[in-house]
Short mmCIF file of C-alpha atoms in Angstrom, two decimals:
data_model
loop_
_atom_site.label_atom_id
_atom_site.label_comp_id
_atom_site.label_asym_id
_atom_site.label_seq_id
_atom_site.Cartn_x
_atom_site.Cartn_y
_atom_site.Cartn_z
CA MET A 232 43.43 -27.69 37.12
CA PHE A 233 40.34 -25.62 38.02
CA SER A 234 39.77 -27.20 41.45
CA ASN A 235 42.77 -25.45 42.97
CA LEU A 236 41.95 -22.03 41.54
CA LYS A 237 40.80 -19.31 43.92
CA PHE A 238 37.24 -18.08 43.65
CA LYS A 239 38.39 -14.68 42.47
CA HIS A 240 40.31 -16.39 39.62
CA LYS A 241 37.32 -18.58 38.78
CA ILE A 242 35.04 -15.55 38.74
CA ILE A 243 37.50 -13.56 36.61
CA ILE A 244 37.54 -16.32 33.95
CA PHE A 245 34.00 -15.52 32.77
CA PRO A 246 34.44 -11.75 32.40
CA ALA A 247 37.83 -12.37 30.74
CA LEU A 248 36.27 -14.78 28.25
CA PHE A 249 33.42 -12.36 27.64
CA VAL A 250 35.84 -9.48 27.05
CA LEU A 251 38.00 -11.63 24.75
CA VAL A 252 35.01 -12.81 22.71
CA THR A 253 33.71 -9.24 22.54
CA ILE A 254 37.08 -7.96 21.33
CA ILE A 255 37.30 -10.67 18.65
CA ILE A 256 33.78 -9.92 17.45
CA LEU A 257 34.45 -6.19 17.43
CA VAL A 258 37.73 -6.65 15.47
CA VAL A 259 36.04 -8.87 12.88
CA PHE A 260 33.01 -6.64 12.64
CA GLN A 261 35.15 -3.51 12.44
CA SER A 262 37.28 -5.05 9.67
CA TYR A 263 34.28 -5.92 7.52
CA ASN A 264 32.51 -2.73 8.46
CA SER A 265 35.51 -0.61 7.45
CA GLN A 266 35.63 -2.33 4.08
CA SER A 267 31.89 -1.86 3.62
CA LYS A 268 32.13 1.81 4.57
CA ARG A 269 34.98 2.27 2.08
CA LEU A 270 32.92 0.66 -0.69
CA GLN A 271 29.85 2.74 0.23
CA HIS A 272 32.00 5.85 0.15
CA ASN A 273 33.27 4.88 -3.30
CA ILE A 274 29.69 4.35 -4.45
CA GLN A 275 28.34 7.61 -3.03
CA GLU A 276 31.34 9.83 -3.71
CA GLY A 277 32.75 8.02 -6.77
CA TYR A 278 30.60 5.86 -8.98
CA PHE A 279 27.29 7.76 -8.71
CA PRO A 280 28.84 11.22 -9.35
CA TYR A 281 31.10 9.70 -12.02
CA VAL A 282 28.19 8.14 -13.93
CA GLU A 283 26.10 11.25 -13.46
CA THR A 284 28.94 13.43 -14.84
CA ALA A 285 29.35 11.06 -17.81
CA ASN A 286 25.61 11.32 -18.58
CA THR A 287 25.82 15.10 -18.30
CA LEU A 288 28.81 15.15 -20.65
CA GLY A 289 26.89 13.12 -23.25
CA TYR A 290 23.94 15.47 -22.95
CA GLU A 291 26.12 18.59 -23.17
CA LEU A 292 28.06 17.11 -26.12
CA ILE A 293 24.80 16.74 -28.02
CA ASN A 294 23.91 20.34 -27.08
CA LEU A 295 27.32 21.48 -28.41
CA GLN A 296 26.72 19.63 -31.66
CA ARG A 297 23.30 21.24 -31.87
CA ILE A 298 24.87 24.71 -31.42
CA PHE A 299 27.17 24.02 -34.37
CA GLN A 300 24.22 22.86 -36.47
CA ASP A 301 22.14 25.90 -35.51
CA ALA A 302 25.06 28.22 -36.36
CA VAL A 303 25.41 26.62 -39.82
CA ALA A 304 21.68 26.70 -40.45
CA ALA A 305 21.45 30.37 -39.47
CA SER A 306 24.88 31.30 -40.87
CA ASP A 307 25.36 33.12 -37.54
CA GLU A 308 28.89 33.56 -36.27
CA ASP A 309 27.59 34.85 -32.92
CA LYS A 310 26.00 31.48 -32.23
CA LEU A 311 29.24 29.87 -33.28
CA ALA A 312 31.06 32.08 -30.74
CA SER A 313 28.64 30.92 -28.01
CA SER A 314 29.91 27.40 -28.58
CA ARG A 315 33.05 28.36 -26.67
CA ASP A 316 30.98 28.89 -23.53
CA LYS A 317 29.53 25.42 -23.89
CA PHE A 318 33.08 24.13 -24.55
CA ASN A 319 34.31 25.68 -21.29
CA GLU A 320 31.30 24.22 -19.45
CA ILE A 321 32.09 20.75 -20.83
CA LYS A 322 35.74 21.24 -19.86
CA GLY A 323 34.55 21.93 -16.30
CA TYR A 324 32.61 18.67 -16.23
CA LEU A 325 35.66 16.82 -17.57
CA SER A 326 37.78 18.40 -14.84
CA THR A 327 35.23 17.29 -12.23
CA ALA A 328 35.29 13.76 -13.65
CA SER A 329 39.09 13.68 -13.61
CA GLU A 330 39.09 14.59 -9.90
CA ASN A 331 36.65 11.80 -9.01
CA ILE A 332 38.11 8.96 -6.93
CA VAL A 333 37.08 6.44 -9.60
CA ALA A 334 39.08 8.27 -12.32
CA LYS A 335 42.21 8.56 -10.20
CA GLY A 336 44.92 6.26 -11.57
CA SER A 337 43.02 5.93 -14.89
CA ASP A 338 43.84 7.66 -18.22
CA ASP A 339 40.29 7.35 -19.64
CA VAL A 340 39.19 10.85 -18.69
CA ASN A 341 42.45 12.38 -20.01
CA GLN A 342 42.02 10.59 -23.34
CA LEU A 343 38.41 11.75 -23.47
CA GLU A 344 39.49 15.32 -22.71
CA ARG A 345 42.11 15.29 -25.54
CA ALA A 346 39.61 13.79 -27.97
CA PHE A 347 37.02 16.41 -27.00
CA GLU A 348 39.50 19.26 -27.57
CA ASN A 349 40.43 17.88 -30.99
CA TYR A 350 36.73 17.48 -31.81
CA PHE A 351 35.92 21.04 -30.76
CA LYS A 352 38.76 22.52 -32.81
CA LEU A 353 37.76 20.52 -35.86
CA ALA A 354 34.03 21.23 -35.45
CA TYR A 355 34.61 24.94 -34.85
CA ARG A 356 36.85 25.21 -37.94
CA THR A 357 34.44 23.20 -40.07
CA THR A 358 31.38 25.15 -38.92
CA GLU A 359 33.16 28.44 -39.53
CA ALA A 360 34.03 27.36 -43.07
CA MET A 361 30.48 26.20 -43.72
CA ILE A 362 29.13 29.59 -42.51
CA ARG A 363 31.42 31.33 -44.97
CA GLY A 364 30.24 28.95 -47.76
CA GLU A 365 33.62 27.37 -48.39
CA PHE A 366 32.44 23.93 -49.47
CA THR A 367 35.49 21.99 -50.65
CA GLU A 368 36.62 18.40 -50.66
CA GLU A 369 38.83 19.18 -47.70
CA LEU A 370 35.75 20.48 -45.83
CA SER A 371 33.88 17.28 -46.65
CA ALA A 372 36.76 15.26 -45.24
CA ASP A 373 36.77 17.44 -42.11
CA ILE A 374 33.01 16.98 -41.70
CA GLN A 375 33.42 13.23 -42.00
CA GLU A 376 36.28 13.33 -39.45
CA MET A 377 34.15 15.53 -37.17
CA VAL A 378 31.28 13.03 -37.27
CA GLU A 379 33.63 10.14 -36.56
CA SER A 380 35.24 12.09 -33.70
CA PHE A 381 31.78 12.87 -32.25
CA ASN A 382 30.75 9.22 -32.45
CA LYS A 383 34.06 8.15 -30.91
CA ILE A 384 33.57 10.57 -27.98
CA LYS A 385 29.98 9.39 -27.58
CA THR A 386 31.18 5.80 -27.56
CA GLN A 387 33.82 6.60 -24.93
CA LEU A 388 31.20 8.29 -22.76
CA ASP A 389 28.94 5.25 -23.11
CA GLU A 390 31.86 3.06 -22.11
CA LEU A 391 32.56 5.27 -19.07
CA ILE A 392 28.89 5.10 -18.04
CA LYS A 393 28.80 1.36 -18.54
CA ASP A 394 32.09 0.86 -16.66
CA GLY A 395 30.92 3.11 -13.77
CA LYS A 396 27.63 1.25 -13.46
CA PHE A 397 29.45 -2.08 -13.62
CA LYS A 398 31.91 -1.05 -10.90
CA ALA A 399 29.06 0.34 -8.78
CA ASN A 400 27.20 -2.97 -9.04
CA ILE A 401 30.38 -4.81 -8.07
CA ALA A 402 30.78 -2.47 -5.06
CA PHE A 403 27.15 -3.08 -4.05
CA LYS A 404 27.65 -6.83 -4.40
CA THR A 405 30.91 -6.69 -2.43
CA THR A 406 29.24 -4.67 0.33
CA GLU A 407 26.42 -7.18 0.56
CA ASP A 408 28.89 -10.09 0.59
CA ASN A 409 30.89 -8.36 3.33
CA SER A 410 27.75 -7.96 5.49
CA ILE A 411 26.86 -11.62 5.03
CA GLN A 412 30.43 -12.74 5.65
CA SER A 413 30.73 -10.55 8.78
CA MET A 414 27.51 -11.97 10.20
CA ARG A 415 28.73 -15.49 9.39
CA VAL A 416 32.09 -14.92 11.10
CA VAL A 417 30.42 -13.29 14.13
CA LEU A 418 28.00 -16.20 14.50
CA ILE A 419 30.82 -18.76 14.19
CA THR A 420 32.88 -16.84 16.76
CA LEU A 421 29.88 -16.68 19.11
CA LEU A 422 29.20 -20.41 18.76
CA VAL A 423 32.83 -21.34 19.39
CA SER A 424 33.07 -18.94 22.33
CA LEU A 425 29.79 -20.21 23.76
CA SER A 426 31.01 -23.79 23.51
CA ILE A 427 34.24 -22.91 25.32
CA VAL A 428 32.33 -21.00 28.01
CA LEU A 429 29.90 -23.91 28.49
CA VAL A 430 32.75 -26.39 28.92
CA ILE A 431 34.58 -24.18 31.39
CA SER A 432 31.30 -23.42 33.22
CA TYR A 433 30.59 -27.14 33.54
CA ILE A 434 34.04 -27.83 34.95
CA LEU A 435 33.86 -24.90 37.39
CA SER A 436 30.27 -25.61 38.45
CA ASN A 437 31.06 -29.29 39.02
CA SER A 438 34.00 -28.29 41.23
CA LEU A 439 31.85 -25.77 43.10
CA ILE A 440 28.99 -28.23 43.55
CA GLN A 441 31.31 -30.84 45.10
CA SER A 442 32.94 -28.28 47.39
CA ILE A 443 29.61 -26.71 48.39
CA GLY A 444 28.09 -30.15 49.02
CA THR A 445 30.93 -31.00 51.38
CA ILE A 446 30.67 -27.75 53.31
CA ASN A 447 26.86 -28.10 53.38
CA GLN A 448 27.18 -31.47 55.12
CA ARG A 449 29.70 -30.01 57.54
CA LEU A 450 27.46 -27.03 58.39
CA LYS A 451 24.46 -29.33 58.78
CA ARG A 452 26.36 -31.33 61.38
CA LEU A 453 27.31 -28.11 63.15
CA SER A 454 23.67 -26.92 63.06
CA GLU A 455 22.69 -30.15 64.81
CA GLY A 456 25.17 -29.35 67.58
CA ASP A 457 27.76 -31.94 66.53
CA PHE A 458 31.18 -30.42 67.20
CA LYS A 459 33.05 -33.75 67.10
CA ILE A 460 35.37 -33.64 64.07
CA THR A 461 38.67 -35.20 63.07
CA ASN A 462 41.73 -33.08 62.43
CA ASP A 463 42.53 -34.70 59.04
CA GLU A 464 39.02 -34.20 57.60
CA SER A 465 39.91 -31.13 55.48
CA HIS A 466 43.30 -32.35 54.17
CA LYS A 467 41.77 -34.29 51.27
CA TYR A 468 40.40 -31.10 49.68
CA GLY A 469 42.11 -28.58 47.44
CA THR A 470 43.42 -25.12 48.12
CA ASP A 471 40.41 -23.04 47.08
CA GLU A 472 38.31 -20.88 49.39
CA ILE A 473 35.83 -23.66 50.25
CA SER A 474 38.65 -25.89 51.45
CA GLU A 475 39.90 -22.99 53.49
CA MET A 476 36.34 -22.54 54.81
CA LEU A 477 36.29 -26.21 55.89
CA ARG A 478 39.57 -25.82 57.72
CA ALA A 479 38.28 -22.59 59.28
CA THR A 480 35.09 -24.45 60.30
CA ASN A 481 37.19 -27.06 62.09
CA GLU A 482 39.05 -24.34 63.94
CA LEU A 483 35.72 -22.66 64.74
CA SER A 484 34.42 -25.94 66.16
CA HIS A 485 37.41 -26.24 68.46
CA LYS A 486 37.04 -22.65 69.59
CA LEU A 487 33.28 -23.02 70.07
CA HIS A 488 33.94 -26.16 72.10
CA THR A 489 36.13 -24.14 74.46
CA VAL A 490 33.68 -21.23 74.51
CA ILE A 491 30.70 -23.46 75.29
CA MET A 492 32.57 -25.04 78.19
CA ASP A 493 33.37 -21.58 79.51
CA VAL A 494 29.74 -20.55 78.99
CA ARG A 495 28.57 -23.52 81.04
CA GLN A 496 30.82 -22.53 83.91
CA GLY A 497 29.70 -18.92 83.53
CA ILE A 498 26.05 -19.97 83.66
CA GLU A 499 26.59 -21.86 86.91
CA THR A 500 28.42 -18.85 88.36
CA MET A 501 25.64 -16.58 87.14
CA LEU A 502 23.03 -18.78 88.86
CA THR A 503 24.86 -18.52 92.16
CA ALA A 504 25.32 -14.75 91.79
CA SER A 505 21.69 -14.24 90.76
CA ASN A 506 20.49 -16.05 93.90
CA LYS A 507 22.64 -13.83 96.10
CA THR A 508 21.56 -10.73 94.17
CA SER A 509 17.90 -11.66 94.53
CA SER A 510 18.25 -12.04 98.35
CA THR A 511 20.19 -8.78 98.68
CA SER A 512 17.74 -6.89 96.47
CA GLU A 513 14.80 -8.08 98.58
CA GLN A 514 16.48 -6.80 101.76
CA LEU A 515 17.33 -3.52 100.04
CA SER A 516 13.75 -3.20 98.80
CA ASN A 517 12.30 -3.68 102.30
CA ALA A 518 14.72 -1.13 103.79
CA ALA A 519 13.92 1.33 101.02
CA LYS A 520 10.18 0.93 101.63
CA GLU A 521 10.60 1.63 105.37
CA GLN A 522 12.78 4.66 104.61
CA ALA A 523 10.21 5.90 102.10
CA ALA A 524 7.43 5.65 104.71
CA SER A 525 9.52 7.64 107.25
CA VAL A 526 10.36 10.30 104.71
CA GLU A 527 6.68 10.61 103.74
CA GLU A 528 5.71 11.18 107.41
CA MET A 529 8.49 13.77 107.81
CA ALA A 530 7.37 15.47 104.60
CA ALA A 531 3.76 15.66 105.88
CA THR A 532 4.93 17.17 109.20
CA LEU A 533 7.10 19.75 107.42
CA GLU A 534 4.21 20.60 105.16
CA GLU A 535 1.99 21.27 108.20
CA ILE A 536 4.70 23.42 109.88
CA ALA A 537 5.18 25.34 106.63
CA ALA A 538 1.44 25.98 106.47
CA ASN A 539 1.42 27.39 110.05
CA ILE A 540 4.44 29.58 109.28
CA ARG A 541 2.77 30.87 106.16
CA GLN A 542 -0.39 31.70 108.20
CA ASN A 543 1.71 33.50 110.86
CA SER A 544 3.57 35.39 108.16
CA HIS A 545 0.26 36.40 106.65
CA ASN A 546 -1.10 37.59 110.03
CA ALA A 547 2.13 39.46 110.78
CA THR A 548 1.92 41.16 107.41
CA GLN A 549 -1.67 42.27 108.12
CA THR A 550 -0.64 43.49 111.65
CA GLY A 551 2.24 45.44 110.14
CA ASN A 552 -0.11 47.10 107.70
CA ILE A 553 -2.54 47.98 110.54
CA SER A 554 0.37 49.41 112.61
CA LYS A 555 1.46 51.52 109.67
CA ASP A 556 -2.09 52.80 109.21
CA ALA A 557 -2.48 53.51 112.98
CA ASN A 558 0.88 55.34 113.09
CA THR A 559 -0.14 57.43 110.13
CA GLY A 560 -3.55 58.23 111.76
CA ILE A 561 -1.98 59.22 115.11
CA LYS A 562 0.49 61.49 113.33
CA GLU A 563 -2.39 63.11 111.49
CA VAL A 564 -4.39 63.53 114.77
CA SER A 565 -1.30 65.05 116.44
CA THR A 566 -0.89 67.46 113.57
CA LYS A 567 -4.58 68.41 113.67
CA SER A 568 -4.44 68.83 117.49
CA LYS A 569 -1.50 71.22 117.20
CA GLU A 570 -3.41 73.14 114.63
CA ALA A 571 -6.43 73.21 117.02
CA VAL A 572 -4.16 74.59 119.79
CA LYS A 573 -3.06 77.36 117.52
CA THR A 574 -6.69 77.98 116.53
CA ASN A 575 -7.79 78.20 120.21
CA ALA A 576 -5.02 80.69 120.91
CA THR A 577 -6.16 82.77 117.99
CA ILE A 578 -9.81 82.53 119.17
CA LYS A 579 -8.74 83.61 122.68
CA GLN A 580 -6.99 86.64 121.25
CA ARG A 581 -10.04 87.53 119.19
CA ILE A 582 -12.37 87.13 122.21
CA GLU A 583 -10.13 89.35 124.30
CA ILE A 584 -10.42 91.93 121.53
CA ILE A 585 -14.25 91.51 121.66
CA ASN A 586 -14.13 91.84 125.45
CA SER A 587 -12.10 95.04 125.12
CA ILE A 588 -14.60 96.32 122.55
CA ALA A 589 -17.45 95.47 125.01
CA ASP A 590 -15.71 97.45 127.83
CA ARG A 591 -15.26 100.43 125.57
CA THR A 592 -18.84 100.11 124.34
CA ASP A 593 -20.03 100.08 128.01
CA LEU A 594 -17.92 103.20 128.73
CA LEU A 595 -19.29 104.90 125.64
CA ALA A 596 -22.86 103.99 126.72
CA ILE A 597 -22.23 105.57 130.18
CA ASN A 598 -20.87 108.68 128.55
CA ALA A 599 -23.85 108.75 126.17
CA ALA A 600 -26.27 108.47 129.17
CA VAL A 601 -24.48 111.36 130.93
CA GLU A 602 -24.69 113.46 127.83
CA ALA A 603 -28.38 112.50 127.36
CA ALA A 604 -29.09 113.57 130.98
CA ARG A 605 -27.50 116.89 130.30
CA ALA A 606 -29.62 117.29 127.20
CA GLY A 607 -32.75 116.92 129.26
CA GLU A 608 -35.94 116.23 127.48
CA HIS A 609 -34.20 116.16 124.09
CA GLY A 610 -31.75 113.48 125.06
CA ARG A 611 -34.25 111.15 126.49
CA GLY A 612 -34.51 108.86 123.43
CA PHE A 613 -30.78 108.83 123.09
CA ALA A 614 -30.55 107.85 126.77
CA ILE A 615 -32.79 104.83 126.08
CA VAL A 616 -30.59 103.79 123.14
CA ALA A 617 -27.51 104.29 125.26
CA GLY A 618 -29.06 102.06 127.94
CA GLU A 619 -29.77 99.31 125.44
CA VAL A 620 -26.25 99.54 124.02
CA ARG A 621 -24.88 99.26 127.53
CA LYS A 622 -27.01 96.17 128.14
CA LEU A 623 -25.72 94.65 124.90
CA ALA A 624 -22.13 95.49 125.87
CA GLU A 625 -22.60 93.83 129.23
CA THR A 626 -24.16 90.75 127.60
CA SER A 627 -21.31 90.57 125.06
CA LYS A 628 -18.71 90.92 127.81
CA LYS A 629 -20.40 88.17 129.82
CA ALA A 630 -20.55 85.86 126.78
CA ALA A 631 -16.95 86.69 125.91
CA ASP A 632 -15.85 85.83 129.49
CA GLU A 633 -17.68 82.48 129.24
CA ILE A 634 -16.09 81.73 125.86
CA ILE A 635 -12.65 82.60 127.23
CA ALA A 636 -13.21 80.30 130.19
CA MET A 637 -14.33 77.46 127.89
CA SER A 638 -11.52 78.05 125.38
CA GLN A 639 -9.01 77.94 128.21
CA ILE A 640 -10.41 74.57 129.26
CA GLY A 641 -10.33 73.29 125.60
CA TYR A 642 -6.83 74.71 125.09
CA LYS A 643 -5.63 72.93 128.20
CA THR A 644 -7.27 69.65 127.15
CA ILE A 645 -5.87 69.81 123.59
CA THR A 646 -2.43 70.72 124.92
CA GLU A 647 -2.47 67.72 127.22
CA ALA A 648 -3.69 65.51 124.30
CA VAL A 649 -0.82 66.79 122.11
CA GLU A 650 1.66 66.01 124.87
CA VAL A 651 0.21 62.47 125.20
CA MET A 652 0.37 61.96 121.39
CA ASP A 653 3.94 63.24 121.26
CA THR A 654 4.80 60.64 123.88
CA THR A 655 2.76 57.87 122.13
CA ILE A 656 3.99 58.41 118.54
CA PRO A 657 7.57 57.09 119.16
CA ASN A 658 6.11 54.01 120.87
CA VAL A 659 3.75 53.41 117.92
CA GLU A 660 6.61 53.84 115.44
CA LYS A 661 8.76 51.43 117.43
CA THR A 662 5.84 48.97 117.52
CA SER A 663 5.44 49.29 113.71
CA ASP A 664 9.16 48.69 113.19
CA LEU A 665 9.03 45.60 115.41
CA VAL A 666 6.00 44.30 113.49
CA GLN A 667 7.91 44.81 110.20
CA GLU A 668 10.86 42.89 111.59
CA ILE A 669 8.45 40.11 112.60
CA VAL A 670 7.02 40.12 109.05
CA THR A 671 10.51 39.92 107.53
CA ALA A 672 11.52 37.12 109.88
CA SER A 673 8.26 35.30 109.09
CA HIS A 674 8.98 35.54 105.33
CA GLU A 675 12.54 34.29 105.81
CA GLN A 676 11.29 31.48 108.02
CA SER A 677 8.64 30.61 105.41
CA ASN A 678 11.25 30.59 102.62
CA GLY A 679 13.60 28.44 104.69
CA THR A 680 10.78 26.04 105.50
CA ASN A 681 9.84 25.86 101.81
CA GLN A 682 13.45 25.04 100.89
CA VAL A 683 13.56 22.36 103.55
CA ASN A 684 10.21 21.05 102.31
CA VAL A 685 11.50 20.94 98.70
CA ALA A 686 14.62 19.09 99.86
CA VAL A 687 12.47 16.63 101.80
CA GLN A 688 10.23 16.15 98.75
CA GLN A 689 13.30 15.47 96.62
CA LEU A 690 14.58 13.07 99.26
CA ASN A 691 11.14 11.43 99.25
CA ALA A 692 11.26 11.13 95.43
CA LEU A 693 14.77 9.64 95.57
CA THR A 694 13.66 7.26 98.30
CA GLN A 695 10.66 6.19 96.24
CA GLN A 696 12.93 5.79 93.22
CA ASN A 697 15.35 3.70 95.28
CA ALA A 698 12.45 1.56 96.43
CA SER A 699 11.27 1.17 92.84
CA SER A 700 14.82 0.42 91.68
CA SER A 701 15.16 -2.17 94.43
CA GLU A 702 11.97 -3.86 93.27
CA GLU A 703 13.20 -3.76 89.65
CA LEU A 704 16.56 -5.13 90.77
CA ALA A 705 14.79 -7.98 92.52
CA LYS A 706 12.73 -8.59 89.39
CA HIS A 707 15.85 -8.49 87.19
CA ALA A 708 17.62 -10.84 89.55
CA TYR A 709 14.69 -13.24 89.23
CA ASP A 710 14.70 -12.86 85.44
CA LEU A 711 18.48 -13.40 85.40
CA GLU A 712 18.10 -16.57 87.35
CA LYS A 713 15.34 -17.70 85.02
CA GLN A 714 17.46 -16.93 81.95
CA ALA A 715 20.42 -18.73 83.50
CA HIS A 716 18.27 -21.88 83.79
CA GLN A 717 17.13 -21.43 80.20
CA LEU A 718 20.74 -20.98 79.01
CA ARG A 719 21.77 -24.10 80.87
CA ASN A 720 18.98 -26.03 79.13
CA MET A 721 19.91 -24.53 75.76
CA ILE A 722 23.65 -25.20 76.11
CA SER A 723 22.90 -28.87 76.70
CA PHE A 724 22.00 -29.01 72.95
CA PHE A 725 25.69 -29.08 71.96
CA ARG A 726 27.43 -32.46 71.93
CA LEU A 727 31.07 -32.10 72.87
CA SER A 728 33.83 -34.68 72.62
#
């Protein structure tokens, strides 16, 4: 019956049994526990308060009797009136006792309450008569009846206390018996359930062991590379998962047989392809190496050309700067020369003024000499001074004529120099512009050469990478061939029908 069950059903059996046993134990335990709780509630809320109230009633009844006795002894009606308070207090206790769960459904407390009311009325009437001194035979009979009523109430209270204690003991005993009985039932249920679980476990484990042993042998044969199986090998097993695993193993063996055959053919094809790949990769590696060497030589040549261009660009830049400085200096010299021309013209004008002053001074000296001659002896000293002034005027005129001659020569020279500079400045500016164009062209040529050099370097890097990749490809081709041989040796492990 169990051999054809699925694993999920076999596995579910144990949790189901566990849940069932747990439910049974919980129901039994809850049943006994509910009864025990009910009895404990009766003890705590019923019997103990009931007995305690009965004891209190007996004590208060004695106190009430003592109040009557004290009122008679003192002949005090006020004390007698205080007995009503005690009566009401006792009535409250009786009401509490009547509401207790133990007293419900019983007429004992009601009878006790009626007897107590009759006793109080009789005792109050008797005590009142005794205080007034009315001692009669009827009073004696009432006193006797009062004593008997008191003893009867006391006896009833003792019976209530005894009955409450007896019922409490019974409840305690019942609670204890329930605990013992619940433990006994739980243990019996556990033993029976454990026996059932052990039997079912043995049956299931025996079935599993047989199935697992069979599949273990089958997997051991497969691990040894034996894929030769018969098609009817799995039909003698059941319908559980292990039987399905055996059938699946047979199918796997057939499929692996086909796959291994295909793998063998693939390995042979891979060997042939790896040989061709190895030869091609070697040729590609040699070509890549030669290309890399050529690119390296071209890169070195371009680097040298770029260095020369950079040097030319640097020299052109310095020449341009010198041309700019020379152009600026020539312009400054031209400006200063024009200013010198103006200055020479001004000097010439001033010298002509001096020359005019010298002519006038000479004329004045002649006039002074004439006037001194007319003055005779008195103008003699003045004639000497006039002679000296004339000499000075002649000397000044001579010096002024020399300066004019020299300034005319300098003015002519500077004028010619200014004309030469005016002619040279455009040529210098054109030369400076040409040098700047050369500098710009040199920079552009240097940038272009740098870009070409970078491209060649990248081409060199790619070529080197191709060479390295070719070598790696050759290595991988060799490794592939080696692995193909290893796979062929490994695949020979499987024995195929």
